[in-house]
Short mmCIF file of C-alpha atoms (C1' of nucleotides) in Angstrom, two decimals:
data_model
loop_
_atom_site.label_atom_id
_atom_site.label_comp_id
_atom_site.label_asym_id
_atom_site.label_seq_id
_atom_site.Cartn_x
_atom_site.Cartn_y
_atom_site.Cartn_z
CA MET A 1265 6.31 14.96 22.10
CA SER A 1266 2.70 14.40 21.08
CA ASP A 1267 3.66 16.79 18.29
CA ALA A 1268 6.49 14.51 17.24
CA ILE A 1269 4.14 11.55 17.22
CA ALA A 1270 1.56 13.43 15.21
CA ASN A 1271 4.24 14.52 12.77
CA LEU A 1272 5.47 11.00 12.37
CA SER A 1273 2.06 9.66 11.61
CA ARG A 1274 1.37 12.48 9.15
CA LYS A 1275 4.66 11.69 7.48
CA GLU A 1276 3.55 8.08 7.28
CA GLN A 1277 0.32 9.17 5.63
CA VAL A 1278 2.26 11.16 3.06
CA ILE A 1279 4.51 8.22 2.28
CA ARG A 1280 1.63 5.77 1.96
CA LYS A 1281 -0.32 8.04 -0.38
CA ALA A 1282 2.86 8.62 -2.34
CA ALA A 1283 3.32 4.87 -2.70
CA GLU A 1284 -0.13 4.57 -4.25
CA LEU A 1285 0.56 7.44 -6.60
CA PHE A 1286 4.00 6.14 -7.59
CA LYS A 1287 2.55 2.72 -8.22
CA ASP A 1288 -0.28 4.03 -10.38
CA LYS A 1289 1.51 6.66 -12.47
CA GLY A 1290 5.16 5.79 -12.05
CA TYR A 1291 7.58 7.87 -9.99
CA ALA A 1292 8.61 10.26 -12.76
CA ALA A 1293 5.07 10.95 -13.94
CA ALA A 1294 3.73 11.46 -10.40
CA SER A 1295 3.95 15.07 -9.35
CA MET A 1296 4.12 16.50 -5.87
CA ARG A 1297 1.05 18.54 -6.79
CA ASP A 1298 -0.81 15.28 -7.52
CA LEU A 1299 0.26 13.98 -4.15
CA ALA A 1300 -0.74 17.14 -2.31
CA GLN A 1301 -4.17 17.06 -3.92
CA LEU A 1302 -4.72 13.46 -2.78
CA LEU A 1303 -3.93 14.60 0.74
CA GLY A 1304 -6.06 17.73 0.50
CA ILE A 1305 -3.19 20.17 1.08
CA GLU A 1306 -1.01 22.49 -1.01
CA ALA A 1307 2.11 21.13 -2.69
CA ALA A 1308 4.41 23.38 -0.68
CA SER A 1309 2.98 21.98 2.55
CA LEU A 1310 4.35 18.54 1.77
CA TYR A 1311 7.82 19.82 2.52
CA SER A 1312 7.08 20.27 6.19
CA HIS A 1313 6.80 16.49 6.39
CA ILE A 1314 9.37 15.26 3.90
CA LYS A 1315 12.63 16.64 2.60
CA SER A 1316 12.18 15.78 -1.05
CA LYS A 1317 10.28 13.59 -3.50
CA GLU A 1318 13.17 11.19 -3.66
CA GLU A 1319 13.30 10.82 0.11
CA ILE A 1320 9.89 9.18 -0.12
CA LEU A 1321 11.08 6.77 -2.79
CA ARG A 1322 14.15 5.95 -0.73
CA SER A 1323 12.20 5.10 2.38
CA LEU A 1324 9.78 2.93 0.39
CA CYS A 1325 12.55 1.01 -1.38
CA PHE A 1326 14.89 0.52 1.56
CA ASP A 1327 12.16 -0.35 4.05
CA MET A 1328 10.93 -3.10 1.77
CA ALA A 1329 14.50 -4.33 1.20
CA ALA A 1330 14.97 -4.62 4.97
CA GLU A 1331 11.77 -6.65 5.31
CA PHE A 1332 12.82 -9.09 2.61
CA ARG A 1333 16.20 -9.47 4.20
CA LYS A 1334 14.77 -10.16 7.62
CA SER A 1335 12.42 -12.79 6.23
CA LEU A 1336 15.25 -14.68 4.55
CA ASP A 1337 17.46 -14.44 7.65
CA ASP A 1338 14.91 -16.45 9.57
CA VAL A 1339 14.67 -19.15 6.91
CA GLU A 1340 18.43 -19.59 6.64
CA LYS A 1341 18.69 -20.25 10.35
CA GLU A 1342 16.46 -23.30 10.13
CA LYS A 1343 17.95 -26.77 9.88
CA ILE A 1344 15.92 -28.06 6.96
CA SER A 1345 16.51 -29.40 3.44
CA ALA A 1346 17.29 -27.08 0.54
CA SER A 1347 13.90 -27.63 -1.06
CA GLU A 1348 12.20 -26.81 2.25
CA LYS A 1349 14.36 -23.69 2.54
CA LEU A 1350 13.46 -22.67 -0.97
CA LYS A 1351 9.77 -23.13 -0.28
CA LYS A 1352 9.93 -21.20 2.97
CA GLY A 1353 11.98 -18.49 1.32
CA ILE A 1354 9.34 -18.11 -1.39
CA ILE A 1355 6.49 -18.13 1.09
CA GLY A 1356 8.27 -15.54 3.24
CA HIS A 1357 8.89 -13.29 0.26
CA ILE A 1358 5.24 -13.48 -0.74
CA GLN A 1359 4.11 -12.71 2.78
CA VAL A 1360 6.34 -9.66 3.01
CA MET A 1361 4.92 -8.40 -0.27
CA ALA A 1362 1.36 -9.17 0.75
CA LYS A 1363 1.75 -7.00 3.86
CA ASP A 1364 2.14 -3.99 1.54
CA LEU A 1365 1.42 -4.70 -2.11
CA THR A 1366 1.61 -1.04 -3.00
CA ALA A 1367 5.08 -0.51 -1.54
CA SER A 1368 6.13 -3.80 -3.13
CA ALA A 1369 5.14 -2.58 -6.56
CA VAL A 1370 7.10 0.63 -6.03
CA PHE A 1371 10.09 -1.32 -4.74
CA MET A 1372 10.11 -3.40 -7.85
CA ASN A 1373 9.25 -0.91 -10.60
CA GLU A 1374 10.48 2.46 -9.43
CA HIS A 1375 13.79 1.83 -7.68
CA ARG A 1376 15.66 2.83 -10.81
CA HIS A 1377 14.71 6.44 -10.16
CA LEU A 1378 16.89 6.51 -7.07
CA SER A 1379 19.89 8.77 -7.52
CA GLN A 1380 23.43 7.78 -6.67
CA PRO A 1381 24.74 6.58 -4.32
CA PHE A 1382 21.38 5.19 -3.24
CA LEU A 1383 20.75 3.34 -6.46
CA ARG A 1384 24.08 1.55 -6.19
CA GLU A 1385 23.37 0.62 -2.58
CA PHE A 1386 19.92 -0.65 -3.45
CA LEU A 1387 21.21 -2.80 -6.29
CA LEU A 1388 23.84 -4.29 -4.00
CA LEU A 1389 21.17 -5.26 -1.49
CA ARG A 1390 19.13 -6.83 -4.25
CA ILE A 1391 21.96 -8.84 -5.78
CA ASN A 1392 22.90 -10.04 -2.33
CA TYR A 1393 19.35 -11.23 -1.68
CA ILE A 1394 19.21 -12.98 -5.03
CA ASN A 1395 22.52 -14.68 -4.37
CA ARG A 1396 21.24 -16.05 -1.11
CA PHE A 1397 18.43 -17.76 -3.03
CA LYS A 1398 20.97 -18.96 -5.57
CA SER A 1399 22.97 -20.56 -2.75
CA ILE A 1400 19.89 -22.45 -1.66
CA LEU A 1401 19.44 -23.70 -5.22
CA GLU A 1402 23.08 -24.78 -5.38
CA GLU A 1403 22.77 -26.55 -2.07
CA GLY A 1404 19.77 -28.42 -3.45
CA VAL A 1405 21.73 -29.50 -6.51
CA ARG A 1406 24.61 -30.70 -4.30
CA THR A 1407 22.32 -32.75 -2.08
CA GLY A 1408 20.63 -34.27 -5.11
CA GLU A 1409 17.24 -32.66 -4.41
CA PHE A 1410 17.30 -30.56 -7.59
CA LYS A 1411 18.30 -31.46 -11.12
CA ASP A 1412 21.85 -30.58 -12.00
CA SER A 1413 20.79 -29.91 -15.60
CA ILE A 1414 19.11 -26.65 -14.65
CA ASP A 1415 20.84 -23.35 -15.38
CA LYS A 1416 21.12 -21.73 -11.94
CA LYS A 1417 21.01 -18.16 -13.15
CA LEU A 1418 17.95 -18.88 -15.27
CA ALA A 1419 16.25 -20.65 -12.38
CA VAL A 1420 16.86 -17.90 -9.88
CA MET A 1421 15.82 -15.15 -12.28
CA THR A 1422 12.66 -17.05 -13.16
CA LEU A 1423 11.92 -17.40 -9.48
CA PHE A 1424 12.40 -13.71 -8.95
CA SER A 1425 10.36 -12.71 -11.94
CA SER A 1426 7.46 -14.77 -10.67
CA LEU A 1427 7.73 -13.33 -7.19
CA ASN A 1428 8.15 -9.75 -8.22
CA TRP A 1429 5.25 -9.56 -10.60
CA MET A 1430 2.83 -10.79 -8.01
CA PRO A 1431 1.91 -7.27 -6.79
CA MET A 1432 0.85 -6.44 -10.35
CA TRP A 1433 -1.92 -8.99 -10.61
CA TYR A 1434 -2.66 -10.36 -7.14
CA ASP A 1435 -6.03 -9.32 -5.77
CA PRO A 1436 -5.90 -9.26 -1.96
CA GLY A 1437 -9.67 -9.78 -1.88
CA SER A 1438 -9.45 -13.00 -3.88
CA ALA A 1439 -10.20 -16.48 -2.60
CA ILE A 1440 -6.55 -17.49 -2.34
CA ASP A 1441 -4.68 -16.00 0.62
CA PRO A 1442 -1.00 -15.02 0.58
CA SER A 1443 0.16 -18.10 2.46
CA GLN A 1444 -1.66 -20.44 0.05
CA LEU A 1445 -0.35 -18.42 -2.86
CA GLY A 1446 3.20 -18.84 -1.60
CA GLN A 1447 2.65 -22.58 -1.12
CA GLN A 1448 1.26 -23.04 -4.61
CA LEU A 1449 3.90 -20.92 -6.26
CA ALA A 1450 6.67 -22.78 -4.46
CA ASP A 1451 5.10 -26.11 -5.42
CA MET A 1452 4.76 -25.05 -9.05
CA LEU A 1453 8.38 -23.98 -9.32
CA VAL A 1454 9.77 -26.98 -7.48
CA ASN A 1455 7.52 -29.70 -8.90
CA GLY A 1456 6.39 -28.21 -12.20
CA LEU A 1457 3.06 -28.29 -13.95
CA LYS A 1458 3.29 -31.82 -15.21
CA LYS A 1459 1.52 -34.65 -13.48
CA ASN A 1460 4.12 -37.03 -12.15
CA ALA A 1461 4.04 -40.61 -13.40
CA MET B 473 10.44 8.22 -53.50
CA SER B 474 14.05 7.78 -52.42
CA ASP B 475 13.15 10.64 -50.09
CA ALA B 476 10.27 8.62 -48.68
CA ILE B 477 12.57 5.68 -48.13
CA ALA B 478 15.22 7.85 -46.50
CA ASN B 479 12.55 9.39 -44.28
CA LEU B 480 11.27 5.99 -43.27
CA SER B 481 14.69 4.78 -42.32
CA ARG B 482 15.43 7.96 -40.39
CA LYS B 483 12.12 7.53 -38.59
CA GLU B 484 13.20 3.99 -37.73
CA GLN B 485 16.44 5.31 -36.30
CA VAL B 486 14.53 7.76 -34.13
CA ILE B 487 12.23 5.03 -32.85
CA ARG B 488 15.07 2.63 -32.10
CA LYS B 489 17.05 5.24 -30.20
CA ALA B 490 13.90 6.22 -28.36
CA ALA B 491 13.39 2.59 -27.35
CA GLU B 492 16.85 2.52 -25.76
CA LEU B 493 16.17 5.78 -23.96
CA PHE B 494 12.71 4.72 -22.76
CA LYS B 495 14.14 1.44 -21.53
CA ASP B 496 16.98 3.10 -19.62
CA LYS B 497 15.21 6.07 -18.04
CA GLY B 498 11.56 5.17 -18.32
CA TYR B 499 9.14 6.90 -20.69
CA ALA B 500 8.15 9.76 -18.40
CA ALA B 501 11.71 10.61 -17.37
CA ALA B 502 13.05 10.47 -20.93
CA SER B 503 12.87 13.85 -22.59
CA MET B 504 12.72 14.64 -26.28
CA ARG B 505 15.83 16.76 -25.74
CA ASP B 506 17.65 13.65 -24.44
CA LEU B 507 16.55 11.78 -27.53
CA ALA B 508 17.59 14.56 -29.89
CA GLN B 509 21.02 14.71 -28.30
CA LEU B 510 21.53 10.97 -28.78
CA LEU B 511 20.75 11.47 -32.46
CA GLY B 512 22.90 14.57 -32.76
CA ILE B 513 20.07 16.90 -33.76
CA GLU B 514 17.94 19.60 -32.13
CA ALA B 515 14.81 18.60 -30.22
CA ALA B 516 12.54 20.49 -32.61
CA SER B 517 13.92 18.51 -35.55
CA LEU B 518 12.52 15.28 -34.16
CA TYR B 519 9.06 16.46 -35.12
CA SER B 520 9.80 16.23 -38.85
CA HIS B 521 10.03 12.47 -38.33
CA ILE B 522 7.46 11.73 -35.69
CA LYS B 523 4.20 13.38 -34.65
CA SER B 524 4.66 13.14 -30.90
CA LYS B 525 6.53 11.41 -28.12
CA GLU B 526 3.60 9.12 -27.53
CA GLU B 527 3.47 8.08 -31.18
CA ILE B 528 6.87 6.46 -30.65
CA LEU B 529 5.65 4.58 -27.59
CA ARG B 530 2.57 3.45 -29.50
CA SER B 531 4.52 2.02 -32.40
CA LEU B 532 6.90 0.22 -30.05
CA CYS B 533 4.11 -1.31 -27.98
CA PHE B 534 1.77 -2.29 -30.79
CA ASP B 535 4.48 -3.64 -33.08
CA MET B 536 5.68 -5.96 -30.32
CA ALA B 537 2.09 -6.99 -29.57
CA ALA B 538 1.62 -7.95 -33.22
CA GLU B 539 4.79 -10.05 -33.19
CA PHE B 540 3.71 -11.96 -30.09
CA ARG B 541 0.34 -12.58 -31.59
CA LYS B 542 1.75 -13.89 -34.84
CA SER B 543 4.06 -16.26 -33.01
CA LEU B 544 1.22 -17.79 -31.02
CA ASP B 545 -0.99 -18.06 -34.13
CA ASP B 546 1.53 -20.43 -35.65
CA VAL B 547 1.75 -22.61 -32.55
CA GLU B 548 -2.01 -22.93 -32.19
CA LYS B 549 -2.30 -24.25 -35.76
CA GLU B 550 -0.12 -27.25 -34.97
CA LYS B 551 -1.66 -30.59 -34.11
CA ILE B 552 0.37 -31.36 -31.00
CA SER B 553 -0.23 -32.06 -27.32
CA ALA B 554 -0.97 -29.27 -24.87
CA SER B 555 2.41 -29.57 -23.21
CA GLU B 556 4.13 -29.36 -26.59
CA LYS B 557 2.00 -26.32 -27.44
CA LEU B 558 2.92 -24.70 -24.17
CA LYS B 559 6.61 -25.32 -24.77
CA LYS B 560 6.46 -23.99 -28.31
CA GLY B 561 4.45 -20.99 -27.18
CA ILE B 562 7.09 -20.18 -24.57
CA ILE B 563 9.95 -20.66 -27.02
CA GLY B 564 8.19 -18.48 -29.60
CA HIS B 565 7.59 -15.74 -27.07
CA ILE B 566 11.25 -15.78 -26.02
CA GLN B 567 12.38 -15.65 -29.63
CA VAL B 568 10.19 -12.66 -30.41
CA MET B 569 11.62 -10.86 -27.38
CA ALA B 570 15.18 -11.84 -28.26
CA LYS B 571 14.80 -10.24 -31.71
CA ASP B 572 14.46 -6.89 -29.95
CA LEU B 573 15.16 -6.94 -26.23
CA THR B 574 15.01 -3.17 -26.01
CA ALA B 575 11.56 -2.87 -27.54
CA SER B 576 10.47 -5.83 -25.40
CA ALA B 577 11.49 -4.02 -22.23
CA VAL B 578 9.56 -0.93 -23.31
CA PHE B 579 6.53 -3.05 -24.25
CA MET B 580 6.54 -4.56 -20.81
CA ASN B 581 7.40 -1.63 -18.55
CA GLU B 582 6.21 1.51 -20.29
CA HIS B 583 2.89 0.63 -21.91
CA ARG B 584 1.03 2.17 -19.00
CA HIS B 585 2.00 5.60 -20.28
CA LEU B 586 -0.17 5.15 -23.35
CA SER B 587 -3.14 7.50 -23.31
CA GLN B 588 -6.70 6.41 -23.97
CA PRO B 589 -8.02 4.83 -26.12
CA PHE B 590 -4.66 3.24 -26.91
CA LEU B 591 -4.06 1.96 -23.40
CA ARG B 592 -7.40 0.20 -23.38
CA GLU B 593 -6.72 -1.36 -26.77
CA PHE B 594 -3.27 -2.50 -25.66
CA LEU B 595 -4.57 -4.10 -22.48
CA LEU B 596 -7.24 -5.94 -24.48
CA LEU B 597 -4.57 -7.37 -26.78
CA ARG B 598 -2.55 -8.46 -23.79
CA ILE B 599 -5.40 -10.11 -21.91
CA ASN B 600 -6.35 -11.89 -25.11
CA TYR B 601 -2.83 -13.23 -25.52
CA ILE B 602 -2.70 -14.36 -21.91
CA ASN B 603 -6.04 -16.10 -22.26
CA ARG B 604 -4.76 -18.06 -25.23
CA PHE B 605 -1.99 -19.43 -23.02
CA LYS B 606 -4.54 -20.13 -20.32
CA SER B 607 -6.56 -22.18 -22.81
CA ILE B 608 -3.50 -24.28 -23.54
CA LEU B 609 -3.08 -24.88 -19.81
CA GLU B 610 -6.73 -25.86 -19.47
CA GLU B 611 -6.45 -28.20 -22.42
CA GLY B 612 -3.49 -29.84 -20.70
CA VAL B 613 -5.46 -30.32 -17.51
CA ARG B 614 -8.34 -31.86 -19.50
CA THR B 615 -6.09 -34.30 -21.29
CA GLY B 616 -4.41 -35.27 -18.03
CA GLU B 617 -1.01 -33.87 -19.00
CA PHE B 618 -1.04 -31.25 -16.27
CA LYS B 619 -2.04 -31.49 -12.64
CA ASP B 620 -5.58 -30.40 -11.92
CA SER B 621 -4.53 -29.13 -8.50
CA ILE B 622 -2.79 -26.12 -10.00
CA ASP B 623 -4.46 -22.70 -9.87
CA LYS B 624 -4.73 -21.72 -13.55
CA LYS B 625 -4.56 -18.00 -13.00
CA LEU B 626 -1.51 -18.36 -10.79
CA ALA B 627 0.17 -20.65 -13.30
CA VAL B 628 -0.43 -18.38 -16.25
CA MET B 629 0.66 -15.26 -14.37
CA THR B 630 3.81 -17.01 -13.17
CA LEU B 631 4.53 -18.02 -16.73
CA PHE B 632 4.08 -14.46 -17.91
CA SER B 633 6.14 -12.96 -15.16
CA SER B 634 9.03 -15.25 -16.03
CA LEU B 635 8.77 -14.46 -19.70
CA ASN B 636 8.39 -10.75 -19.33
CA TRP B 637 11.30 -10.19 -17.02
CA MET B 638 13.71 -11.89 -19.33
CA PRO B 639 14.66 -8.64 -21.18
CA MET B 640 15.72 -7.21 -17.83
CA TRP B 641 18.46 -9.71 -17.11
CA TYR B 642 19.17 -11.69 -20.27
CA ASP B 643 22.55 -10.92 -21.79
CA PRO B 644 22.42 -11.56 -25.55
CA GLY B 645 26.18 -12.13 -25.54
CA SER B 646 25.92 -14.94 -23.00
CA ALA B 647 26.62 -18.61 -23.63
CA ILE B 648 22.97 -19.58 -23.73
CA ASP B 649 21.12 -18.62 -26.93
CA PRO B 650 17.46 -17.60 -27.04
CA SER B 651 16.24 -20.93 -28.35
CA GLN B 652 18.04 -22.85 -25.57
CA LEU B 653 16.77 -20.34 -23.06
CA GLY B 654 13.22 -20.93 -24.25
CA GLN B 655 13.71 -24.69 -24.02
CA GLN B 656 15.11 -24.54 -20.50
CA LEU B 657 12.49 -22.12 -19.27
CA ALA B 658 9.71 -24.27 -20.71
CA ASP B 659 11.25 -27.36 -19.16
CA MET B 660 11.60 -25.70 -15.80
CA LEU B 661 7.99 -24.55 -15.71
CA VAL B 662 6.55 -27.81 -16.97
CA ASN B 663 8.80 -30.26 -15.10
CA GLY B 664 9.91 -28.20 -12.12
CA LEU B 665 13.26 -28.01 -10.39
CA LYS B 666 12.98 -31.27 -8.51
CA LYS B 667 14.72 -34.37 -9.71
CA ASN B 668 12.05 -36.91 -10.58
CA ALA B 669 12.07 -40.20 -8.73
"C1'" DC C 157 -0.16 24.31 6.67
"C1'" DC C 158 -0.62 28.59 3.51
"C1'" DT C 159 0.52 32.36 -0.20
"C1'" DA C 160 3.64 33.75 -3.34
"C1'" DC C 161 7.06 32.66 -6.10
"C1'" DC C 162 11.66 30.80 -8.43
"C1'" DG C 163 14.54 28.80 -12.13
"C1'" DA C 164 14.53 24.78 -14.86
"C1'" DT C 165 12.60 21.91 -17.96
"C1'" DC C 166 8.91 19.89 -20.47
"C1'" DG C 167 6.42 18.65 -25.28
"C1'" DG C 168 5.57 20.95 -29.12
"C1'" DT C 169 4.87 24.86 -33.00
"C1'" DA C 170 6.05 28.61 -36.47
"C1'" DG C 171 8.55 29.63 -40.06
"C1'" DG C 172 12.15 28.94 -42.71
"C1'" DC D 732 17.10 19.99 -40.06
"C1'" DC D 733 17.62 24.79 -37.67
"C1'" DT D 734 16.52 29.17 -34.72
"C1'" DA D 735 13.45 31.12 -31.88
"C1'" DC D 736 10.00 30.61 -28.99
"C1'" DC D 737 5.37 29.26 -26.36
"C1'" DG D 738 2.48 27.97 -22.40
"C1'" DA D 739 2.44 24.50 -18.98
"C1'" DT D 740 4.31 22.19 -15.39
"C1'" DC D 741 7.98 20.62 -12.55
"C1'" DG D 742 10.47 20.19 -7.59
"C1'" DG D 743 11.35 23.13 -4.24
"C1'" DT D 744 12.11 27.66 -1.13
"C1'" DA D 745 11.04 31.98 1.65
"C1'" DG D 746 8.54 33.64 4.99
"C1'" DG D 747 4.93 33.52 7.74
#
DNA sequence: CCTACCGATCGGTAGG
DNA sequence: CCTACCGATCGGTAGG
């Protein structure tokens, strides 16, 4: 069983290195020979740890999806206003991404290279997650917290765009930490840039 | 010279079809044989119109970059407030994208496959463009139009994320036209989602 | 984890 | 715009 544990952790190493490679070069342009070289082994040896290149992509994409889902589950359970839910949802999303910026970037940019039926399943998970945020927005409009003039689809896609690009530019070594980043981003989207009168 | 004109227009056809293909499959996963098939010719025949696969990517990326730049040039010339400049800059950006959503998607997602020195040049153009928006934000903070509590880097990256993801979800056949979309997006970022007291 | 290797596919060229 | 083809590289397997 110590073998099984060692195998698991080696598999983890392979997946993590693959995430970096996929992020940097894109899934299609990243070769298994590139990956093997990063790990200091031969390409053929990779296949004692993983079944295929796509299996790696699948585990990266679906593991992240599960994390996002879990985070939003917790927020929805709380008895708070829609704008508080939205803020906490945003902060939770940012924190999940911050835990693994590399996997987050792969999740966002490379999922389209999943084959069927995995791609379909992934897209269903994503649309479901987006719709849960949309429901929060709609709740906020109903309760009078948010403007009713806003286009809900536009608002939710803008929110998602902002969230999903974060792994592309956020520097984990920077002064602002993920929780502050989430707070500020939520504040910016809810309250806007303009100084209130 | 009618030959030259015919060649130019055929070259345009190749580039436009390539843009669709690069958008759908990603640059690395799109093969010249795929492209040839879409055009109803043999792969080898492509090379009488273009020099290389990357030449297509280069023209797509740099042509879009030039359009964005031009649009912002016009806005900066106007004698208007920072918040008006920001709004017009956003609307202009959206309109440039809307003129060619396919090329916009390639510009945004596939530029990283440019080889050096083109990649470097492209990234310099992009950072320059972003910094021009950042200057508008800073001007707005100076004049008291925008909050000074906002993190400028975060604000400008959020702005860009929102803008750049638009080609991924915007349906040109939808009820909302690009100019309205630009207006609403600008309003949402400047004024926020919250109903003002 | 390695050596040896496979069939498929890649971008691109030669020559017409 | 075509036929014919090139060398390189791809993901992956067999067998140890």
